[in-house]
Amino acid sequence: MISYIKGILSEVSGDGIVVETGNIGYEIKTPLSVLERLPAMGEEVKIYTYLQVREDGLGLFGFLTKGELAMFKQLLGVGGIGPKGALGILSALKPDDLRLAVISGDAKAIARAPGVGVKTAQRIILDLKDKVSMDDIIPAEAFAGGGQTENGDPALGAAGREAMEALTALGYSAMEASRAVRRVEISGDMTAEDVLKQSLKFLI
């Protein structure tokens, strides 16, 4: 198993990259979300990989973070979803947006991915709903200007999650609610109501 490949980014194409290390160029298929965040050509890059073994050859699929790779592997566990289909889904939806769609049961959002119909999207939701949670999307330590909290107070994350729940109750989609809450700089003395009020400014 190849856990990751670290080397020089030597080629970029529409569906993947080539990373050179040890005088060997590794062709790696990636989603569009990875292609958009790559360093400049000739610079060093670290790609977390999944190796597909088939009778007709090998295939490498890569991601910039372990979280993206984990989401890819979860998709492969869904019946009828292969590596190509999983890449298409992660090209259309960022991992957190996919998790939100699963949590909120938003099959239409998942069905926007190429080659994914509503029935397949519903199967993804059914298979993954017990494997993802809101804590995967908004960990308690993730609030304070988009970075780590100053004091690590888990209440900050709780306030953000409560605000998200309130926004979805008001009719906003889980994705809209998440993006709005993430834009709020949450301090230690803010309640869920405070976060909600500031979040609404980004939605109106």
mmCIF file with all atom_site columns, N, CA and C in Angstrom, residues 59-95:
data_model
loop_
_atom_site.group_PDB
_atom_site.id
_atom_site.type_symbol
_atom_site.label_atom_id
_atom_site.label_alt_id
_atom_site.label_comp_id
_atom_site.label_asym_id
_atom_site.label_entity_id
_atom_site.label_seq_id
_atom_site.pdbx_PDB_ins_code
_atom_site.Cartn_x
_atom_site.Cartn_y
_atom_site.Cartn_z
_atom_site.occupancy
_atom_site.B_iso_or_equiv
_atom_site.pdbx_formal_charge
_atom_site.auth_seq_id
_atom_site.auth_comp_id
_atom_site.auth_asym_id
_atom_site.auth_atom_id
_atom_site.pdbx_PDB_model_num
ATOM 1   N N  . GLY A 1 59 ? -4.075  1.627  -10.513 1.00 0.00 ? 59 GLY A N  1
ATOM 2   C CA . GLY A 1 59 ? -4.477  3.021  -10.598 1.00 0.00 ? 59 GLY A CA 1
ATOM 3   C C  . GLY A 1 59 ? -4.234  3.731  -9.283  1.00 0.00 ? 59 GLY A C  1
ATOM 4   N N  . LEU A 1 60 ? -3.690  4.947  -9.350  1.00 0.00 ? 60 LEU A N  1
ATOM 5   C CA . LEU A 1 60 ? -3.455  5.751  -8.151  1.00 0.00 ? 60 LEU A CA 1
ATOM 6   C C  . LEU A 1 60 ? -4.420  6.926  -8.132  1.00 0.00 ? 60 LEU A C  1
ATOM 7   N N  . PHE A 1 61 ? -5.031  7.152  -6.993  1.00 0.00 ? 61 PHE A N  1
ATOM 8   C CA . PHE A 1 61 ? -5.948  8.273  -6.803  1.00 0.00 ? 61 PHE A CA 1
ATOM 9   C C  . PHE A 1 61 ? -5.439  9.082  -5.614  1.00 0.00 ? 61 PHE A C  1
ATOM 10  N N  . GLY A 1 62 ? -5.377  10.401 -5.758  1.00 0.00 ? 62 GLY A N  1
ATOM 11  C CA . GLY A 1 62 ? -4.721  11.180 -4.724  1.00 0.00 ? 62 GLY A CA 1
ATOM 12  C C  . GLY A 1 62 ? -5.475  12.411 -4.245  1.00 0.00 ? 62 GLY A C  1
ATOM 13  N N  . PHE A 1 63 ? -5.107  12.834 -3.010  1.00 0.00 ? 63 PHE A N  1
ATOM 14  C CA . PHE A 1 63 ? -5.772  13.950 -2.345  1.00 0.00 ? 63 PHE A CA 1
ATOM 15  C C  . PHE A 1 63 ? -4.755  14.717 -1.504  1.00 0.00 ? 63 PHE A C  1
ATOM 16  N N  . LEU A 1 64 ? -5.062  15.961 -1.215  1.00 0.00 ? 64 LEU A N  1
ATOM 17  C CA . LEU A 1 64 ? -4.139  16.809 -0.467  1.00 0.00 ? 64 LEU A CA 1
ATOM 18  C C  . LEU A 1 64 ? -4.231  16.616 1.043   1.00 0.00 ? 64 LEU A C  1
ATOM 19  N N  . THR A 1 65 ? -5.335  16.045 1.514   1.00 0.00 ? 65 THR A N  1
ATOM 20  C CA . THR A 1 65 ? -5.491  15.835 2.959   1.00 0.00 ? 65 THR A CA 1
ATOM 21  C C  . THR A 1 65 ? -5.972  14.415 3.249   1.00 0.00 ? 65 THR A C  1
ATOM 22  N N  . LYS A 1 66 ? -5.702  13.966 4.466   1.00 0.00 ? 66 LYS A N  1
ATOM 23  C CA . LYS A 1 66 ? -6.171  12.645 4.880   1.00 0.00 ? 66 LYS A CA 1
ATOM 24  C C  . LYS A 1 66 ? -7.697  12.614 4.946   1.00 0.00 ? 66 LYS A C  1
ATOM 25  N N  . GLY A 1 67 ? -8.303  13.754 5.285   1.00 0.00 ? 67 GLY A N  1
ATOM 26  C CA . GLY A 1 67 ? -9.755  13.819 5.366   1.00 0.00 ? 67 GLY A CA 1
ATOM 27  C C  . GLY A 1 67 ? -10.415 13.581 4.021   1.00 0.00 ? 67 GLY A C  1
ATOM 28  N N  . GLU A 1 68 ? -9.832  14.146 2.969   1.00 0.00 ? 68 GLU A N  1
ATOM 29  C CA . GLU A 1 68 ? -10.372 13.931 1.626   1.00 0.00 ? 68 GLU A CA 1
ATOM 30  C C  . GLU A 1 68 ? -10.234 12.470 1.217   1.00 0.00 ? 68 GLU A C  1
ATOM 31  N N  . LEU A 1 69 ? -9.089  11.878 1.538   1.00 0.00 ? 69 LEU A N  1
ATOM 32  C CA . LEU A 1 69 ? -8.871  10.471 1.226   1.00 0.00 ? 69 LEU A CA 1
ATOM 33  C C  . LEU A 1 69 ? -9.871  9.592  1.979   1.00 0.00 ? 69 LEU A C  1
ATOM 34  N N  . ALA A 1 70 ? -10.128 9.925  3.242   1.00 0.00 ? 70 ALA A N  1
ATOM 35  C CA . ALA A 1 70 ? -11.084 9.159  4.040   1.00 0.00 ? 70 ALA A CA 1
ATOM 36  C C  . ALA A 1 70 ? -12.481 9.224  3.433   1.00 0.00 ? 70 ALA A C  1
ATOM 37  N N  . MET A 1 71 ? -12.872 10.402 2.956   1.00 0.00 ? 71 MET A N  1
ATOM 38  C CA . MET A 1 71 ? -14.182 10.551 2.331   1.00 0.00 ? 71 MET A CA 1
ATOM 39  C C  . MET A 1 71 ? -14.268 9.742  1.050   1.00 0.00 ? 71 MET A C  1
ATOM 40  N N  . PHE A 1 72 ? -13.186 9.718  0.282   1.00 0.00 ? 72 PHE A N  1
ATOM 41  C CA . PHE A 1 72 ? -13.102 8.927  -0.940  1.00 0.00 ? 72 PHE A CA 1
ATOM 42  C C  . PHE A 1 72 ? -13.306 7.442  -0.627  1.00 0.00 ? 72 PHE A C  1
ATOM 43  N N  . LYS A 1 73 ? -12.632 6.964  0.412   1.00 0.00 ? 73 LYS A N  1
ATOM 44  C CA . LYS A 1 73 ? -12.749 5.558  0.793   1.00 0.00 ? 73 LYS A CA 1
ATOM 45  C C  . LYS A 1 73 ? -14.166 5.239  1.266   1.00 0.00 ? 73 LYS A C  1
ATOM 46  N N  . GLN A 1 74 ? -14.799 6.185  1.966   1.00 0.00 ? 74 GLN A N  1
ATOM 47  C CA . GLN A 1 74 ? -16.179 5.963  2.405   1.00 0.00 ? 74 GLN A CA 1
ATOM 48  C C  . GLN A 1 74 ? -17.110 5.824  1.204   1.00 0.00 ? 74 GLN A C  1
ATOM 49  N N  . LEU A 1 75 ? -16.887 6.632  0.187   1.00 0.00 ? 75 LEU A N  1
ATOM 50  C CA . LEU A 1 75 ? -17.704 6.541  -1.023  1.00 0.00 ? 75 LEU A CA 1
ATOM 51  C C  . LEU A 1 75 ? -17.514 5.201  -1.722  1.00 0.00 ? 75 LEU A C  1
ATOM 52  N N  . LEU A 1 76 ? -16.283 4.684  -1.706  1.00 0.00 ? 76 LEU A N  1
ATOM 53  C CA . LEU A 1 76 ? -16.015 3.394  -2.333  1.00 0.00 ? 76 LEU A CA 1
ATOM 54  C C  . LEU A 1 76 ? -16.756 2.261  -1.618  1.00 0.00 ? 76 LEU A C  1
ATOM 55  N N  . GLY A 1 77 ? -17.126 2.480  -0.375  1.00 0.00 ? 77 GLY A N  1
ATOM 56  C CA . GLY A 1 77 ? -17.864 1.482  0.378   1.00 0.00 ? 77 GLY A CA 1
ATOM 57  C C  . GLY A 1 77 ? -19.341 1.448  0.041   1.00 0.00 ? 77 GLY A C  1
ATOM 58  N N  . VAL A 1 78 ? -19.798 2.405  -0.773  1.00 0.00 ? 78 VAL A N  1
ATOM 59  C CA . VAL A 1 78 ? -21.199 2.456  -1.188  1.00 0.00 ? 78 VAL A CA 1
ATOM 60  C C  . VAL A 1 78 ? -21.376 1.575  -2.425  1.00 0.00 ? 78 VAL A C  1
ATOM 61  N N  . GLY A 1 79 ? -22.354 0.728  -2.406  1.00 0.00 ? 79 GLY A N  1
ATOM 62  C CA . GLY A 1 79 ? -22.591 -0.163 -3.533  1.00 0.00 ? 79 GLY A CA 1
ATOM 63  C C  . GLY A 1 79 ? -22.775 0.586  -4.839  1.00 0.00 ? 79 GLY A C  1
ATOM 64  N N  . GLY A 1 80 ? -22.043 0.173  -5.869  1.00 0.00 ? 80 GLY A N  1
ATOM 65  C CA . GLY A 1 80 ? -22.186 0.791  -7.182  1.00 0.00 ? 80 GLY A CA 1
ATOM 66  C C  . GLY A 1 80 ? -21.306 1.989  -7.416  1.00 0.00 ? 80 GLY A C  1
ATOM 67  N N  . ILE A 1 81 ? -20.533 2.409  -6.402  1.00 0.00 ? 81 ILE A N  1
ATOM 68  C CA . ILE A 1 81 ? -19.640 3.557  -6.552  1.00 0.00 ? 81 ILE A CA 1
ATOM 69  C C  . ILE A 1 81 ? -18.204 3.059  -6.669  1.00 0.00 ? 81 ILE A C  1
ATOM 70  N N  . GLY A 1 82 ? -17.566 3.319  -7.816  1.00 0.00 ? 82 GLY A N  1
ATOM 71  C CA . GLY A 1 82 ? -16.173 2.969  -8.011  1.00 0.00 ? 82 GLY A CA 1
ATOM 72  C C  . GLY A 1 82 ? -15.297 4.195  -7.889  1.00 0.00 ? 82 GLY A C  1
ATOM 73  N N  . PRO A 1 83 ? -13.985 4.035  -8.067  1.00 0.00 ? 83 PRO A N  1
ATOM 74  C CA . PRO A 1 83 ? -13.072 5.181  -7.956  1.00 0.00 ? 83 PRO A CA 1
ATOM 75  C C  . PRO A 1 83 ? -13.431 6.350  -8.877  1.00 0.00 ? 83 PRO A C  1
ATOM 76  N N  . LYS A 1 84 ? -13.792 6.053  -10.131 1.00 0.00 ? 84 LYS A N  1
ATOM 77  C CA . LYS A 1 84 ? -14.138 7.118  -11.062 1.00 0.00 ? 84 LYS A CA 1
ATOM 78  C C  . LYS A 1 84 ? -15.374 7.892  -10.593 1.00 0.00 ? 84 LYS A C  1
ATOM 79  N N  . GLY A 1 85 ? -16.379 7.145  -10.136 1.00 0.00 ? 85 GLY A N  1
ATOM 80  C CA . GLY A 1 85 ? -17.591 7.792  -9.637  1.00 0.00 ? 85 GLY A CA 1
ATOM 81  C C  . GLY A 1 85 ? -17.334 8.613  -8.393  1.00 0.00 ? 85 GLY A C  1
ATOM 82  N N  . ALA A 1 86 ? -16.491 8.079  -7.483  1.00 0.00 ? 86 ALA A N  1
ATOM 83  C CA . ALA A 1 86 ? -16.161 8.801  -6.249  1.00 0.00 ? 86 ALA A CA 1
ATOM 84  C C  . ALA A 1 86 ? -15.416 10.093 -6.560  1.00 0.00 ? 86 ALA A C  1
ATOM 85  N N  . LEU A 1 87 ? -14.506 10.044 -7.554  1.00 0.00 ? 87 LEU A N  1
ATOM 86  C CA . LEU A 1 87 ? -13.784 11.262 -7.956  1.00 0.00 ? 87 LEU A CA 1
ATOM 87  C C  . LEU A 1 87 ? -14.746 12.295 -8.513  1.00 0.00 ? 87 LEU A C  1
ATOM 88  N N  . GLY A 1 88 ? -15.722 11.831 -9.299  1.00 0.00 ? 88 GLY A N  1
ATOM 89  C CA . GLY A 1 88 ? -16.702 12.757 -9.866  1.00 0.00 ? 88 GLY A CA 1
ATOM 90  C C  . GLY A 1 88 ? -17.513 13.450 -8.792  1.00 0.00 ? 88 GLY A C  1
ATOM 91  N N  . ILE A 1 89 ? -17.885 12.696 -7.764  1.00 0.00 ? 89 ILE A N  1
ATOM 92  C CA . ILE A 1 89 ? -18.660 13.271 -6.658  1.00 0.00 ? 89 ILE A CA 1
ATOM 93  C C  . ILE A 1 89 ? -17.828 14.308 -5.912  1.00 0.00 ? 89 ILE A C  1
ATOM 94  N N  . LEU A 1 90 ? -16.557 13.980 -5.643  1.00 0.00 ? 90 LEU A N  1
ATOM 95  C CA . LEU A 1 90 ? -15.690 14.904 -4.908  1.00 0.00 ? 90 LEU A CA 1
ATOM 96  C C  . LEU A 1 90 ? -15.213 16.062 -5.772  1.00 0.00 ? 90 LEU A C  1
ATOM 97  N N  . SER A 1 91 ? -15.414 15.974 -7.086  1.00 0.00 ? 91 SER A N  1
ATOM 98  C CA . SER A 1 91 ? -15.149 17.119 -7.955  1.00 0.00 ? 91 SER A CA 1
ATOM 99  C C  . SER A 1 91 ? -16.314 18.098 -7.902  1.00 0.00 ? 91 SER A C  1
ATOM 100 N N  . ALA A 1 92 ? -17.531 17.551 -7.724  1.00 0.00 ? 92 ALA A N  1
ATOM 101 C CA . ALA A 1 92 ? -18.730 18.388 -7.676  1.00 0.00 ? 92 ALA A CA 1
ATOM 102 C C  . ALA A 1 92 ? -19.009 18.926 -6.283  1.00 0.00 ? 92 ALA A C  1
ATOM 103 N N  . LEU A 1 93 ? -18.595 18.178 -5.253  1.00 0.00 ? 93 LEU A N  1
ATOM 104 C CA . LEU A 1 93 ? -18.860 18.566 -3.872  1.00 0.00 ? 93 LEU A CA 1
ATOM 105 C C  . LEU A 1 93 ? -17.594 18.445 -3.038  1.00 0.00 ? 93 LEU A C  1
ATOM 106 N N  . LYS A 1 94 ? -17.294 19.470 -2.276  1.00 0.00 ? 94 LYS A N  1
ATOM 107 C CA . LYS A 1 94 ? -16.192 19.377 -1.328  1.00 0.00 ? 94 LYS A CA 1
ATOM 108 C C  . LYS A 1 94 ? -16.587 18.377 -0.248  1.00 0.00 ? 94 LYS A C  1
ATOM 109 N N  . PRO A 1 95 ? -15.607 17.721 0.399   1.00 0.00 ? 95 PRO A N  1
ATOM 110 C CA . PRO A 1 95 ? -15.940 16.715 1.414   1.00 0.00 ? 95 PRO A CA 1
ATOM 111 C C  . PRO A 1 95 ? -16.937 17.199 2.469   1.00 0.00 ? 95 PRO A C  1
#
